[in-house]
mmCIF file with all atom_site columns, C-alpha atoms in Angstrom:
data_model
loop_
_atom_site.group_PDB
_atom_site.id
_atom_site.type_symbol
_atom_site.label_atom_id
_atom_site.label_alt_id
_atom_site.label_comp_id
_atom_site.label_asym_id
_atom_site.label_entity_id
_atom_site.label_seq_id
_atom_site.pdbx_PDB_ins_code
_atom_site.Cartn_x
_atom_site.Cartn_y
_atom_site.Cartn_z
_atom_site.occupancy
_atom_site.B_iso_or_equiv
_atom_site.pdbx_formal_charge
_atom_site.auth_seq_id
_atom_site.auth_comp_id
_atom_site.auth_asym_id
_atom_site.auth_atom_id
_atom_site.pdbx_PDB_model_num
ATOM 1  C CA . UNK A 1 1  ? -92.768  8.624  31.341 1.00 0.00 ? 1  UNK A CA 1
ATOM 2  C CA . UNK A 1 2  ? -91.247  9.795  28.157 1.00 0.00 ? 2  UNK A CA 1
ATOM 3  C CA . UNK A 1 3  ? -90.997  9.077  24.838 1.00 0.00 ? 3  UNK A CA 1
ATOM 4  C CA . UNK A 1 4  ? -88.772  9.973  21.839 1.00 0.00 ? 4  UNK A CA 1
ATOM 5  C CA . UNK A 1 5  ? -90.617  11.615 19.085 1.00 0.00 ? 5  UNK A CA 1
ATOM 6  C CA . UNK A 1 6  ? -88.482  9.524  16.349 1.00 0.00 ? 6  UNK A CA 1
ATOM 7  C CA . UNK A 1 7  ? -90.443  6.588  18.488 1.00 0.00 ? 7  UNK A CA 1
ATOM 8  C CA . UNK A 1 8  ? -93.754  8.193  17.930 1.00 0.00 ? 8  UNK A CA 1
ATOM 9  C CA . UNK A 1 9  ? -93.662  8.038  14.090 1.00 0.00 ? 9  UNK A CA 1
ATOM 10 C CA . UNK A 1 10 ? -93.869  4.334  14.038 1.00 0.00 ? 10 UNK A CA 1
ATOM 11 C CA . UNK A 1 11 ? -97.167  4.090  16.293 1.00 0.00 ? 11 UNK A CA 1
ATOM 12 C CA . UNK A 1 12 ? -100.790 3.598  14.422 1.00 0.00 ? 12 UNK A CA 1
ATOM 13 C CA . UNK A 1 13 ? -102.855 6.963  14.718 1.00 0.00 ? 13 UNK A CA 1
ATOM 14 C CA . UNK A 1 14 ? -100.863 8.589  18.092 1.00 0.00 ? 14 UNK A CA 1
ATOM 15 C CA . UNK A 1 15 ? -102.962 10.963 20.565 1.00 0.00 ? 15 UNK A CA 1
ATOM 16 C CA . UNK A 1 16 ? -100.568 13.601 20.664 1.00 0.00 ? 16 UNK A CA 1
ATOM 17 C CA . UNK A 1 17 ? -101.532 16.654 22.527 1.00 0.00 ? 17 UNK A CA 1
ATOM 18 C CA . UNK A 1 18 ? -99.519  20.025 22.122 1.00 0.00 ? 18 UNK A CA 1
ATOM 19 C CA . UNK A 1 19 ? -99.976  21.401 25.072 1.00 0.00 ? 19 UNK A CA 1
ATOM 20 C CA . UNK A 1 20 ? -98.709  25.114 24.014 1.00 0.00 ? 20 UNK A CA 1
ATOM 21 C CA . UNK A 1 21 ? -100.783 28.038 23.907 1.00 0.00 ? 21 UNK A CA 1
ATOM 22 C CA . UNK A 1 22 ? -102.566 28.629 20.700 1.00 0.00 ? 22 UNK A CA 1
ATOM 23 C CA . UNK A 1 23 ? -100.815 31.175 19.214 1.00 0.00 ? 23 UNK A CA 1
ATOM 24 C CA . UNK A 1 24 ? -97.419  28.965 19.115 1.00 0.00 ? 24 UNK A CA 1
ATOM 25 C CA . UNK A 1 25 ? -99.736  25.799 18.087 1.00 0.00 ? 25 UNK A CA 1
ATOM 26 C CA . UNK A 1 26 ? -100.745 28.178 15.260 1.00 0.00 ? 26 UNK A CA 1
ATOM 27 C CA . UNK A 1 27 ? -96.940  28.819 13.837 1.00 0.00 ? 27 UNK A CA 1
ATOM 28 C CA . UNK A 1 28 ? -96.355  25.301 13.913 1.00 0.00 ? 28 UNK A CA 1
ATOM 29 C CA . UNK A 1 29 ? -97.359  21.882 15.135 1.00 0.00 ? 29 UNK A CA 1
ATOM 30 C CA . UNK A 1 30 ? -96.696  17.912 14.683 1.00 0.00 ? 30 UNK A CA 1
ATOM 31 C CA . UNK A 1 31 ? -98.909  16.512 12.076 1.00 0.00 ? 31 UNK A CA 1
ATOM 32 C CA . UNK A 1 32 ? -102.030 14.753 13.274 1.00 0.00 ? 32 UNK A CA 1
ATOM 33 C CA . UNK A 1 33 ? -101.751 16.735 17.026 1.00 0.00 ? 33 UNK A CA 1
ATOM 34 C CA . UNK A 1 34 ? -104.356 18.501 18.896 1.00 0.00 ? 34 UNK A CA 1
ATOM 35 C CA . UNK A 1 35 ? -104.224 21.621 20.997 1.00 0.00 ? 35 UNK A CA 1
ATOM 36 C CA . UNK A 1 36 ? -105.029 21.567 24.485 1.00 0.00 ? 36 UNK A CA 1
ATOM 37 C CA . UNK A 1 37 ? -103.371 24.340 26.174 1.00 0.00 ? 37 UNK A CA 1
ATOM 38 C CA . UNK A 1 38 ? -101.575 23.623 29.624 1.00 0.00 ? 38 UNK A CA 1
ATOM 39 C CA . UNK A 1 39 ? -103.799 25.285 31.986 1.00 0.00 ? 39 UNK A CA 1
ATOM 40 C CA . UNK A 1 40 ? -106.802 23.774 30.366 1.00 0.00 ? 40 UNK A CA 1
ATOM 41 C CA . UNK A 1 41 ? -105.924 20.206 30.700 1.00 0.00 ? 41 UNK A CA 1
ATOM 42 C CA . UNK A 1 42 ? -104.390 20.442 34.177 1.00 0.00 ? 42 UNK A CA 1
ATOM 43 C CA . UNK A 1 43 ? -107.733 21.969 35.179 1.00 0.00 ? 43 UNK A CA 1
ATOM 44 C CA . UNK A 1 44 ? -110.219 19.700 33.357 1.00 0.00 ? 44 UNK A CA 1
ATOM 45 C CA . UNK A 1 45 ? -108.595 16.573 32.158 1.00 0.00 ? 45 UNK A CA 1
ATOM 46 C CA . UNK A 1 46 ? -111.766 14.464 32.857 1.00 0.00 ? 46 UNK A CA 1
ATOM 47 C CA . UNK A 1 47 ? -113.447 16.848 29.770 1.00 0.00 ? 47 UNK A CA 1
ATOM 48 C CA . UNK A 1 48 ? -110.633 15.776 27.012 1.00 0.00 ? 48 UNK A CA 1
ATOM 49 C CA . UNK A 1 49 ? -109.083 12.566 28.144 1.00 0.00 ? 49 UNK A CA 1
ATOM 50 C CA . UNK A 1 50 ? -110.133 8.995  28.643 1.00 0.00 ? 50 UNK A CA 1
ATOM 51 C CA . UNK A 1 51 ? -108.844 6.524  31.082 1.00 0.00 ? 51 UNK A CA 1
ATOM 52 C CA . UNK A 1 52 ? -108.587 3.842  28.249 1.00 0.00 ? 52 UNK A CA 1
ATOM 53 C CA . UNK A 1 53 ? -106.684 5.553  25.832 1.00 0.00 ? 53 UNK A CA 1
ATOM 54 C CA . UNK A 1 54 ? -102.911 6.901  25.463 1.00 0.00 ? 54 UNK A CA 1
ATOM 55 C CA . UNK A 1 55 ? -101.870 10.001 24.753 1.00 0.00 ? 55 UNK A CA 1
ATOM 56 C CA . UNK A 1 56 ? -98.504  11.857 23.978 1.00 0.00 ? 56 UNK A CA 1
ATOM 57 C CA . UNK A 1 57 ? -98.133  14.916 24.897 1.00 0.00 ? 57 UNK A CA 1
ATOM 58 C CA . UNK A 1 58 ? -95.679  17.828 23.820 1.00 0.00 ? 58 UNK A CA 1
ATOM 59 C CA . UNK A 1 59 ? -94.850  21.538 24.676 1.00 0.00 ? 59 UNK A CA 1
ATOM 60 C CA . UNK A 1 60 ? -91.617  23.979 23.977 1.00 0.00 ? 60 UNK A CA 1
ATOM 61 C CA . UNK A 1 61 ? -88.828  22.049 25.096 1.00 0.00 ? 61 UNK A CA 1
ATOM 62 C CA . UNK A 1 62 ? -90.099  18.893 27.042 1.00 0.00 ? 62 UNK A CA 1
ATOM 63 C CA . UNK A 1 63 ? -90.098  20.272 30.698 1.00 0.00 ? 63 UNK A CA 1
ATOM 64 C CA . UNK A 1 64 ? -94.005  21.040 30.901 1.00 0.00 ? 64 UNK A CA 1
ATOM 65 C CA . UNK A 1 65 ? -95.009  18.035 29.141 1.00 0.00 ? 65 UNK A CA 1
ATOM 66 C CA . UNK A 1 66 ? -93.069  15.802 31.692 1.00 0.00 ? 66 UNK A CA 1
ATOM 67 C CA . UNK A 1 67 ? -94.237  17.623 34.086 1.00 0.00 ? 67 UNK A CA 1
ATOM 68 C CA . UNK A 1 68 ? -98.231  17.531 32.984 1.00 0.00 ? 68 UNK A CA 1
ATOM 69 C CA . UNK A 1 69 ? -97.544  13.941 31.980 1.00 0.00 ? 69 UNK A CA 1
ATOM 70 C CA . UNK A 1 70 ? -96.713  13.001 35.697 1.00 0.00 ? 70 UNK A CA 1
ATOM 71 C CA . UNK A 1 71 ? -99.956  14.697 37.301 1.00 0.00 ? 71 UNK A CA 1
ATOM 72 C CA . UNK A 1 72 ? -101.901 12.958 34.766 1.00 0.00 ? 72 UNK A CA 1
ATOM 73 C CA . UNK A 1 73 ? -100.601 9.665  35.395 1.00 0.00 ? 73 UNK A CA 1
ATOM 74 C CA . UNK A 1 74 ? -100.878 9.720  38.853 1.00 0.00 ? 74 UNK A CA 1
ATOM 75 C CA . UNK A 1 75 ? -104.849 10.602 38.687 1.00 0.00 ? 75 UNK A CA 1
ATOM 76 C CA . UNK A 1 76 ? -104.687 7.114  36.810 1.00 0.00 ? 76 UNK A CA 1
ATOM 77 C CA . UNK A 1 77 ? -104.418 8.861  32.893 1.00 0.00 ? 77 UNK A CA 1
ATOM 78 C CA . UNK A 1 78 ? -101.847 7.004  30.954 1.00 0.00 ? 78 UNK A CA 1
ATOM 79 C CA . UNK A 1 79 ? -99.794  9.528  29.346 1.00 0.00 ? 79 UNK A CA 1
ATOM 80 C CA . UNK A 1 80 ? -96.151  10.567 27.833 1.00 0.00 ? 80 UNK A CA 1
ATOM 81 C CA . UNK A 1 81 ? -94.072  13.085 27.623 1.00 0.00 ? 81 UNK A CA 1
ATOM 82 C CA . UNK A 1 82 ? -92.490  13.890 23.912 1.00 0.00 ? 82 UNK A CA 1
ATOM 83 C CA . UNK A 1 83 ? -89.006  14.273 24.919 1.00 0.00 ? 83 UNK A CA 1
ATOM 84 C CA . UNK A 1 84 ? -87.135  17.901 23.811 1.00 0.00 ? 84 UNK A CA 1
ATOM 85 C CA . UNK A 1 85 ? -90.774  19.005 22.993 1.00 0.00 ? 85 UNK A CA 1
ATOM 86 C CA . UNK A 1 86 ? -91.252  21.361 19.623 1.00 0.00 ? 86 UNK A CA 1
ATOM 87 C CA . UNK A 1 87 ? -89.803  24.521 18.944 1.00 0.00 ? 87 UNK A CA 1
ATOM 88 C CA . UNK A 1 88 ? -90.721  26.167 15.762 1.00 0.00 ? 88 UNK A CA 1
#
């Protein structure tokens, strides 16, 4: 599933993940986001997320994200991806 980021802005304390490698997390980033690379969180989702919670996640230009988001959600995570992603 995905969601606009203009859409995000109006939610109560988001879990938004940024799913870039560090070093691009480090040149920029949404407010309030944490970084969990890609490869991390495809490997070892059961160590970050929780089954009760949502999350929105965000890379580059929305393709990995949607992506990610879909493997998550089908191993029962309730996720979204942040549509066109973050470029900085």
């Amino acid at each position: 599933m995905e969601i606009d980021y203009e859409e995000i802005k109006y939610l109560n304390n988001p879990n938004i993940i940024d799913i870039r490698e560090h070093y691009l997390y480090e040149r920029g980033h949404l407010k309030g986001s944490i970084n969990i690379p890609l490869r991390v969180l495809r490997t070892m989702p059961d160590k970050y997320l929780s089954f009760d919670k949502i999350y929105y996640l965000i890379c580059e230009t929305g393709f990995n994200s949607k992506r990610l988001s879909t493997i998550l959600n089908n191993k029962g995570y309730h996720t979204y991806s942040i549509k066109s992603g973050y470029e900085k």
